[in-house]
Short mmCIF file of C-alpha atoms in Angstrom, two decimals:
data_model
loop_
_atom_site.label_atom_id
_atom_site.label_comp_id
_atom_site.label_asym_id
_atom_site.label_seq_id
_atom_site.Cartn_x
_atom_site.Cartn_y
_atom_site.Cartn_z
CA MET P 1 -20.63 19.37 0.59
CA ASN P 2 -17.43 21.29 1.33
CA LEU P 3 -14.78 18.72 2.13
CA ILE P 4 -11.20 19.40 3.17
CA GLY P 5 -8.93 17.20 1.10
CA TYR P 6 -5.28 16.27 1.48
CA ARG P 7 -2.31 18.13 0.00
CA ARG P 8 -0.81 16.55 -3.09
CA ASP P 9 2.88 15.73 -2.91
CA PRO P 10 5.16 17.77 -5.17
CA GLU P 11 7.03 16.15 -8.06
CA GLY P 12 10.17 14.34 -7.04
CA ILE P 13 8.92 12.90 -3.74
CA HIS P 14 7.56 9.64 -5.09
CA PRO P 15 9.31 7.50 -7.68
CA PRO P 16 7.95 7.74 -11.23
CA LEU P 17 6.02 4.59 -12.14
CA ASP P 18 8.10 4.41 -15.32
CA SER P 19 11.61 4.00 -13.89
CA PRO P 20 13.64 2.15 -16.56
CA SER P 21 16.57 1.30 -14.27
CA TYR P 22 14.16 -0.90 -12.26
CA GLY P 23 13.37 -3.42 -14.99
CA SER P 24 10.08 -4.70 -13.54
CA THR P 25 8.46 -1.31 -14.14
CA ARG P 26 8.73 -1.80 -17.92
CA LEU P 27 5.51 -3.75 -18.45
CA ARG P 28 3.75 -2.60 -15.32
CA HIS P 29 3.64 1.20 -15.49
CA PRO P 30 0.54 2.80 -17.00
CA GLY P 31 1.21 4.42 -20.36
CA GLU P 32 -1.71 6.86 -20.13
CA ARG P 33 -1.73 9.98 -18.00
CA LEU P 34 -3.30 9.66 -14.57
CA VAL P 35 -6.69 11.39 -14.27
CA LEU P 36 -6.91 13.91 -11.42
CA LEU P 37 -9.18 12.61 -8.64
CA PRO P 38 -10.72 15.38 -6.51
CA HIS P 39 -10.93 14.39 -2.85
CA GLY P 40 -14.50 13.37 -2.05
CA LEU P 41 -15.95 11.32 0.77
CA THR P 42 -14.32 8.09 -0.42
CA GLU P 43 -10.89 9.73 -0.43
CA ILE P 44 -10.99 11.64 2.87
CA THR P 45 -12.20 8.55 4.71
CA GLY P 46 -10.34 5.26 4.91
CA PRO P 47 -10.17 1.96 6.73
CA LEU P 48 -9.53 2.25 10.47
CA LEU P 49 -8.30 -1.26 11.07
CA GLY P 50 -6.67 -1.05 14.42
CA SER P 51 -8.56 -2.72 17.18
CA GLY P 52 -8.70 -6.48 17.33
CA ARG P 53 -6.24 -6.98 14.51
CA VAL P 54 -2.99 -6.55 16.38
CA THR P 55 -1.82 -8.33 19.53
CA LYS P 56 0.94 -7.20 21.87
CA THR P 57 3.41 -9.81 20.60
CA ASP P 58 2.89 -8.97 16.90
CA SER P 59 5.54 -6.27 17.16
CA ASP P 60 8.21 -8.66 18.48
CA LEU P 61 9.79 -10.66 15.63
CA THR P 62 12.42 -12.19 17.92
CA LEU P 63 10.28 -14.42 20.15
CA ARG P 64 11.78 -17.58 18.65
CA GLU P 65 15.33 -16.26 18.93
CA PRO P 66 16.27 -15.77 15.30
CA LEU P 67 19.89 -15.40 14.27
CA GLY P 68 21.20 -11.95 13.53
CA GLN P 69 21.79 -8.53 15.00
CA ARG P 70 18.88 -7.68 17.30
CA VAL P 71 17.45 -4.21 16.56
CA ILE P 72 14.75 -1.99 18.01
CA LEU P 73 12.93 -0.09 15.27
CA HIS P 74 10.87 2.77 16.52
CA GLY P 75 9.44 6.02 15.30
CA ARG P 76 6.29 8.01 14.79
CA VAL P 77 3.66 8.17 12.10
CA LEU P 78 3.03 11.86 11.39
CA ASP P 79 1.02 13.83 8.90
CA GLY P 80 2.52 16.53 6.70
CA ASP P 81 1.94 19.14 9.40
CA GLY P 82 3.86 17.17 12.02
CA ARG P 83 0.74 15.97 13.80
CA ALA P 84 0.80 12.47 15.25
CA VAL P 85 -1.38 9.85 13.56
CA PRO P 86 -2.71 7.69 16.42
CA ASP P 87 -4.10 4.16 16.03
CA ALA P 88 -2.42 3.76 12.65
CA LEU P 89 -1.80 0.19 11.53
CA VAL P 90 1.87 -0.37 10.67
CA GLU P 91 2.75 -3.66 8.96
CA ILE P 92 6.33 -4.74 8.24
CA TRP P 93 7.98 -7.65 6.47
CA GLN P 94 11.61 -8.44 5.83
CA ALA P 95 14.30 -10.97 4.94
CA ASN P 96 16.23 -12.84 7.64
CA ALA P 97 19.79 -12.04 8.67
CA ALA P 98 21.12 -13.99 5.67
CA GLY P 99 18.98 -12.00 3.25
CA ARG P 100 16.45 -14.79 2.65
CA TYR P 101 12.66 -14.35 2.77
CA LEU P 102 10.36 -17.03 4.11
CA HIS P 103 8.56 -17.20 0.75
CA ASN P 104 8.44 -19.99 -1.81
CA ALA P 105 9.34 -17.59 -4.62
CA ASP P 106 12.65 -16.74 -2.92
CA ARG P 107 15.08 -19.37 -4.18
CA TRP P 108 18.51 -17.89 -3.66
CA PRO P 109 20.80 -20.23 -1.70
CA ALA P 110 20.98 -18.48 1.64
CA PRO P 111 19.75 -20.36 4.70
CA LEU P 112 16.24 -20.06 6.05
CA ASP P 113 16.01 -19.45 9.78
CA PRO P 114 13.43 -21.60 11.57
CA GLY P 115 13.25 -18.92 14.26
CA PHE P 116 12.21 -16.12 11.93
CA ASP P 117 9.11 -15.48 9.84
CA GLY P 118 9.87 -11.82 9.11
CA VAL P 119 6.39 -10.37 9.67
CA GLY P 120 5.32 -7.78 12.24
CA ARG P 121 2.35 -5.56 13.03
CA ALA P 122 1.86 -2.65 15.39
CA LEU P 123 -0.61 0.12 16.12
CA THR P 124 0.62 3.62 16.83
CA ASP P 125 -0.17 4.98 20.27
CA SER P 126 -1.86 8.31 21.07
CA ARG P 127 1.36 10.14 20.14
CA GLY P 128 1.75 8.29 16.85
CA ARG P 129 4.56 6.08 18.14
CA TYR P 130 5.28 2.50 17.11
CA ARG P 131 8.03 0.08 18.12
CA PHE P 132 9.26 -3.25 16.74
CA LEU P 133 11.90 -5.63 18.01
CA THR P 134 13.48 -7.55 15.13
CA ILE P 135 16.81 -8.47 13.58
CA LYS P 136 18.72 -6.59 10.91
CA PRO P 137 17.96 -8.16 7.52
CA GLY P 138 20.76 -9.15 5.19
CA ALA P 139 21.39 -7.81 1.71
CA TYR P 140 20.48 -10.17 -1.13
CA PRO P 141 21.08 -10.47 -4.86
CA TRP P 142 18.39 -9.97 -7.50
CA ARG P 143 18.28 -10.23 -11.24
CA ASN P 144 17.67 -6.62 -12.21
CA HIS P 145 21.13 -6.11 -13.72
CA HIS P 146 24.60 -7.63 -13.49
CA ASN P 147 25.75 -8.06 -9.88
CA ALA P 148 22.62 -6.41 -8.49
CA TRP P 149 22.13 -6.50 -4.70
CA ARG P 150 19.33 -5.02 -2.66
CA PRO P 151 20.55 -3.02 0.34
CA ALA P 152 19.26 -4.23 3.69
CA HIS P 153 15.69 -2.99 3.97
CA ILE P 154 12.42 -3.49 5.81
CA HIS P 155 9.09 -3.14 4.02
CA PHE P 156 6.61 -0.82 5.75
CA SER P 157 2.89 -0.56 5.02
CA VAL P 158 0.96 2.22 6.77
CA PHE P 159 -2.70 3.21 6.93
CA GLY P 160 -3.33 6.75 8.04
CA MET P 161 -6.79 8.24 8.54
CA ALA P 162 -7.71 8.54 4.89
CA PHE P 163 -7.56 6.63 1.62
CA THR P 164 -5.31 9.42 0.32
CA GLN P 165 -2.72 8.72 3.05
CA ARG P 166 -2.14 5.04 2.28
CA LEU P 167 1.60 4.41 1.98
CA VAL P 168 3.84 1.43 1.31
CA THR P 169 7.55 2.11 1.50
CA GLN P 170 10.88 0.56 2.46
CA MET P 171 13.16 1.53 5.33
CA TYR P 172 16.92 1.44 4.82
CA PHE P 173 19.85 1.48 7.23
CA PRO P 174 22.34 4.36 7.43
CA ASP P 175 25.75 4.10 5.77
CA ASP P 176 24.79 1.11 3.63
CA PRO P 177 27.34 0.95 0.77
CA LEU P 178 24.70 -0.58 -1.53
CA LEU P 179 22.36 2.43 -1.39
CA PRO P 180 24.04 4.41 -4.21
CA HIS P 181 23.69 1.36 -6.47
CA ASP P 182 20.06 0.45 -5.79
CA PRO P 183 17.60 1.41 -8.56
CA ILE P 184 14.57 1.11 -6.27
CA PHE P 185 15.94 3.50 -3.63
CA ASN P 186 17.29 5.84 -6.31
CA ALA P 187 14.03 5.86 -8.25
CA VAL P 188 13.01 8.63 -5.84
CA PRO P 189 14.22 11.75 -7.69
CA ASP P 190 14.59 14.13 -4.74
CA GLU P 191 17.72 13.50 -2.67
CA ARG P 192 16.17 14.81 0.56
CA ALA P 193 13.13 12.65 -0.01
CA ARG P 194 15.40 9.60 -0.44
CA GLY P 195 17.01 10.48 2.86
CA ARG P 196 13.65 10.17 4.60
CA MET P 197 13.67 6.44 3.83
CA VAL P 198 16.90 5.95 5.79
CA ALA P 199 16.57 5.22 9.50
CA ARG P 200 18.73 7.04 12.06
CA PHE P 201 20.92 5.13 14.50
CA ASP P 202 19.58 5.93 17.96
CA LEU P 203 22.04 5.46 20.81
CA ALA P 204 19.58 6.86 23.36
CA VAL P 205 17.07 4.07 22.73
CA THR P 206 19.72 1.39 22.21
CA GLU P 207 19.48 -1.04 25.13
CA PRO P 208 22.75 -1.94 26.87
CA ASN P 209 23.70 -5.59 26.46
CA TRP P 210 20.60 -6.21 24.38
CA ALA P 211 19.79 -4.41 21.10
CA LEU P 212 20.78 -1.54 18.81
CA ALA P 213 18.05 0.97 18.06
CA PHE P 214 17.08 2.82 14.89
CA GLU P 215 14.54 5.58 14.57
CA PHE P 216 12.30 5.85 11.51
CA ASP P 217 9.53 8.45 11.31
CA ILE P 218 6.96 8.04 8.57
CA VAL P 219 5.31 11.16 7.19
CA LEU P 220 1.93 10.86 5.48
CA ARG P 221 0.20 13.61 3.56
CA GLY P 222 -1.19 16.58 5.45
CA ARG P 223 -4.62 18.13 5.11
CA ASP P 224 -5.45 21.05 2.89
CA LYS P 225 -6.32 24.32 4.58
CA THR P 226 -9.35 24.96 2.42
CA PRO P 227 -11.66 22.82 0.30
CA GLU P 228 -10.08 21.80 -2.99
CA HIS P 229 -11.22 23.84 -5.98
CA ARG P 230 -13.41 21.82 -8.28
CA MET Y 1 7.26 16.40 3.46
CA SER Y 2 5.93 12.93 2.81
CA THR Y 3 7.93 9.74 3.03
CA PRO Y 4 8.39 8.39 -0.53
CA ALA Y 5 6.59 5.27 -1.71
CA GLN Y 6 8.45 2.12 -2.69
CA THR Y 7 7.38 -1.13 -4.32
CA VAL Y 8 5.89 -3.95 -2.23
CA GLY Y 9 8.34 -6.26 -4.02
CA PRO Y 10 7.78 -9.92 -4.92
CA PHE Y 11 7.36 -11.16 -1.34
CA LEU Y 12 4.48 -8.91 -0.33
CA HIS Y 13 2.42 -11.90 0.83
CA ILE Y 14 4.59 -12.22 3.93
CA GLY Y 15 3.41 -8.92 5.32
CA LEU Y 16 0.19 -8.09 3.54
CA SER Y 17 -1.82 -11.31 3.34
CA TRP Y 18 -4.46 -11.62 5.99
CA LEU Y 19 -6.77 -14.42 6.79
CA GLY Y 20 -10.15 -13.08 5.70
CA GLY Y 21 -8.79 -10.09 3.83
CA GLU Y 22 -11.09 -10.88 0.91
CA PHE Y 23 -14.14 -10.79 3.14
CA VAL Y 24 -15.36 -7.23 3.44
CA VAL Y 25 -18.46 -9.00 4.73
CA PRO Y 26 -18.65 -12.58 6.05
CA HIS Y 27 -19.69 -15.47 3.83
CA GLY Y 28 -23.45 -15.78 3.64
CA THR Y 29 -24.20 -12.10 4.29
CA PRO Y 30 -27.52 -11.33 2.58
CA GLY Y 31 -26.98 -9.35 -0.62
CA SER Y 32 -23.25 -10.05 -0.74
CA ILE Y 33 -21.52 -10.02 -4.11
CA TRP Y 34 -18.18 -11.31 -5.33
CA ILE Y 35 -16.01 -8.93 -7.30
CA HIS Y 36 -13.56 -11.00 -9.29
CA GLY Y 37 -10.87 -9.90 -11.68
CA VAL Y 38 -7.42 -10.45 -13.05
CA LEU Y 39 -4.48 -8.07 -12.88
CA LEU Y 40 -2.60 -7.99 -16.20
CA ASP Y 41 0.65 -6.37 -17.32
CA GLY Y 42 1.50 -4.68 -20.62
CA SER Y 43 1.89 -8.05 -22.40
CA ALA Y 44 -1.48 -9.20 -21.05
CA GLU Y 45 0.37 -11.61 -18.74
CA PRO Y 46 -1.09 -12.14 -15.28
CA VAL Y 47 0.60 -10.32 -12.41
CA ARG Y 48 1.16 -13.00 -9.79
CA ASP Y 49 2.89 -10.78 -7.25
CA GLY Y 50 0.26 -8.12 -6.82
CA LEU Y 51 -2.32 -7.07 -4.26
CA ILE Y 52 -5.50 -5.08 -4.53
CA GLU Y 53 -7.19 -3.20 -1.73
CA THR Y 54 -10.75 -1.90 -1.89
CA TRP Y 55 -12.42 0.90 0.04
CA GLN Y 56 -16.10 1.79 -0.24
CA ALA Y 57 -19.23 3.12 1.39
CA ASP Y 58 -21.87 0.84 2.87
CA PRO Y 59 -25.14 0.12 0.99
CA ASP Y 60 -26.57 3.39 2.30
CA GLY Y 61 -23.58 5.38 1.08
CA ARG Y 62 -22.17 5.86 4.57
CA PHE Y 63 -18.73 5.33 6.12
CA ASP Y 64 -17.63 4.22 9.56
CA HIS Y 65 -15.30 7.19 9.82
CA PRO Y 66 -15.15 10.36 11.97
CA ASP Y 67 -14.26 12.65 9.06
CA ASP Y 68 -17.51 12.00 7.22
CA PRO Y 69 -19.41 15.27 7.94
CA ARG Y 70 -22.70 13.33 7.90
CA GLY Y 71 -21.46 11.32 10.90
CA ALA Y 72 -19.92 7.87 11.22
CA VAL Y 73 -22.12 4.81 10.83
CA GLU Y 74 -20.64 1.79 12.59
CA GLY Y 75 -20.66 -1.79 11.46
CA PHE Y 76 -19.29 -1.97 7.92
CA ARG Y 77 -15.53 -2.48 7.48
CA GLY Y 78 -15.59 -1.20 3.92
CA PHE Y 79 -12.11 -2.54 3.29
CA GLY Y 80 -11.00 -5.58 1.33
CA ARG Y 81 -7.60 -6.95 0.48
CA SER Y 82 -6.74 -9.71 -1.96
CA ALA Y 83 -3.30 -10.84 -3.11
CA THR Y 84 -3.26 -12.07 -6.71
CA THR Y 85 -2.86 -15.79 -7.45
CA VAL Y 86 -0.43 -17.29 -9.99
CA ASP Y 87 -3.16 -16.57 -12.56
CA GLY Y 88 -3.31 -12.90 -11.52
CA HIS Y 89 -6.74 -13.48 -10.02
CA PHE Y 90 -8.16 -11.47 -7.12
CA ALA Y 91 -11.57 -11.45 -5.44
CA VAL Y 92 -13.42 -9.71 -2.64
CA LEU Y 93 -16.81 -10.50 -1.12
CA THR Y 94 -18.68 -7.32 -0.33
CA LEU Y 95 -21.96 -5.42 -0.53
CA LEU Y 96 -22.90 -3.06 -3.31
CA PRO Y 97 -21.98 0.46 -2.18
CA GLY Y 98 -24.72 3.07 -2.02
CA ALA Y 99 -24.60 6.37 -3.89
CA LEU Y 100 -22.80 9.31 -2.26
CA PRO Y 101 -24.13 12.87 -2.54
CA GLY Y 102 -23.75 13.77 -6.22
CA CYS Y 103 -21.80 10.60 -7.05
CA ALA Y 104 -22.67 7.22 -8.51
CA PRO Y 105 -21.88 4.14 -6.40
CA HIS Y 106 -18.22 3.24 -6.66
CA ILE Y 107 -15.39 1.34 -4.98
CA ASN Y 108 -11.88 2.78 -4.76
CA VAL Y 109 -9.14 0.29 -5.62
CA SER Y 110 -5.42 0.49 -4.82
CA VAL Y 111 -3.11 -1.78 -6.78
CA PHE Y 112 0.29 -2.79 -5.41
CA ALA Y 113 2.81 -5.09 -7.12
CA ARG Y 114 6.42 -5.86 -7.77
CA GLY Y 115 7.35 -3.34 -10.45
CA LEU Y 116 4.92 -0.70 -9.15
CA LEU Y 117 7.02 1.84 -7.28
CA HIS Y 118 3.86 3.53 -6.03
CA ARG Y 119 0.34 2.19 -5.76
CA VAL Y 120 -1.95 2.93 -8.68
CA VAL Y 121 -5.56 3.80 -7.94
CA THR Y 122 -8.66 3.07 -9.96
CA ARG Y 123 -12.40 2.94 -9.31
CA ILE Y 124 -15.03 0.32 -9.90
CA TYR Y 125 -18.39 1.60 -11.18
CA PHE Y 126 -21.41 -0.60 -11.82
CA PRO Y 127 -23.31 -1.03 -15.10
CA GLN Y 128 -26.83 -0.58 -13.69
CA PHE Y 129 -26.34 2.97 -12.42
CA ASP Y 130 -26.30 6.39 -14.08
CA ASN Y 131 -22.52 6.77 -14.09
CA ALA Y 132 -22.54 9.57 -16.66
CA SER Y 133 -23.82 11.95 -13.98
CA ASP Y 134 -20.86 11.18 -11.70
CA PRO Y 135 -18.33 14.04 -11.87
CA VAL Y 136 -15.26 11.78 -11.60
CA PHE Y 137 -16.55 9.31 -14.19
CA GLU Y 138 -17.49 12.18 -16.45
CA SER Y 139 -13.98 13.68 -16.17
CA VAL Y 140 -12.50 10.57 -17.81
CA PRO Y 141 -12.09 10.63 -21.62
CA GLU Y 142 -15.21 8.97 -22.99
CA ALA Y 143 -13.43 6.23 -24.91
CA ARG Y 144 -11.71 5.02 -21.74
CA ARG Y 145 -14.67 5.12 -19.35
CA ARG Y 146 -15.66 1.52 -20.03
CA THR Y 147 -12.48 0.32 -18.30
CA LEU Y 148 -14.03 1.56 -15.03
CA VAL Y 149 -17.33 -0.29 -15.32
CA ALA Y 150 -17.56 -3.79 -13.86
CA LYS Y 151 -19.45 -6.48 -15.78
CA SER Y 152 -22.31 -8.42 -14.20
CA THR Y 153 -21.69 -12.09 -13.49
CA GLU Y 154 -23.72 -14.85 -11.85
CA ASP Y 155 -22.37 -14.18 -8.37
CA GLY Y 156 -21.54 -10.49 -8.64
CA TYR Y 157 -19.22 -8.60 -10.93
CA ARG Y 158 -16.06 -8.93 -12.96
CA PHE Y 159 -13.48 -6.15 -12.99
CA ASP Y 160 -10.18 -6.78 -14.76
CA ILE Y 161 -7.28 -4.38 -14.30
CA ARG Y 162 -4.83 -3.78 -17.16
CA LEU Y 163 -1.75 -1.88 -16.04
CA GLN Y 164 -0.58 -0.99 -19.54
CA GLY Y 165 -1.37 -1.36 -23.24
CA ASP Y 166 -4.64 -2.04 -25.07
CA GLU Y 167 -7.66 -1.22 -22.95
CA GLU Y 168 -5.39 0.09 -20.19
CA THR Y 169 -7.47 0.73 -17.07
CA VAL Y 170 -7.96 4.36 -16.10
CA PHE Y 171 -5.80 5.23 -13.10
CA PHE Y 172 -6.23 8.31 -10.96
CA ASP Y 173 -3.88 10.88 -9.49
CA VAL Y 174 -5.00 10.84 -5.88
#
């Protein structure tokens, strides 16, 4: 069976699993080399989870009027050739405006917000577009090194069409002074690739007297032109 | 160019836990099997802030997917998701996958966790099949192949995942 696989990302795009400046990688990165997996049927297919799993209100995290700066997050899910990925499930989670997660493992003394659970889901439309209404998360400290703070970020999980396209990433805000100091952001070797994790302020979509807007496109792997050589 | 991957972080449950994620098939489905395991780090400590996702063919080796050149077969979700417990335990209830053309039955597994900046991917093979004839299985150094084979249990199979160290699980470059 001649199957068209997906292009492999060049070195430097994704962070190395062994990234010593992010301490939690120390005991969790594989020591052995990864074994090349040719793209067969299990890899070029993948879960198509859209219908029935997402309701209209799942993309609005502000229904209970949480505290914080209201923001519209929107963008497209694209493949590596710029083609829209429709019906893609996009899941997000984030801290509240004070930088606190609604999670029992988060114990730093910033207030919880009873109006905010920090979880959202959306499906891309026929042009690959998604849109969330949420609040800007706060920065928060962590124990990676002395005086370590995570820049404001929103976790994104995306399913494309294929197992090979599965992506979990984090979205950052432009001009955040913590970005140059964050070992997770900077674990991505390629500077341009790092830049693709930073949303763009979008005045055109910003709603007067209501909410600032940021645009964040997510690019998944594109398809090969010819079957992969075995 | 692709958007880079980042870790799910320690609070992944907020966004990635679903009611019923573990149930690739509903409870009581004839022929269903549990696949249980623990996710362990390089000191053999359980990873309590991890998540595994599974993707597989149905018992006839078919997928509900338009890119399968044999045609899509509806009705089997094929996808499971289980966050690890404080003991590093995960489990999915599913059906045994069928063989694919030229390949032994297998389940693809993605592992996400705090401390994993990118998912790692492994495969579950089953002890009762002729795995040696599977080209992917055969491409793995012989001494490490056993880390890919689940063990039979009373209610299904056991498949532990070791991220690092002795008996480190084989992970694939997808």
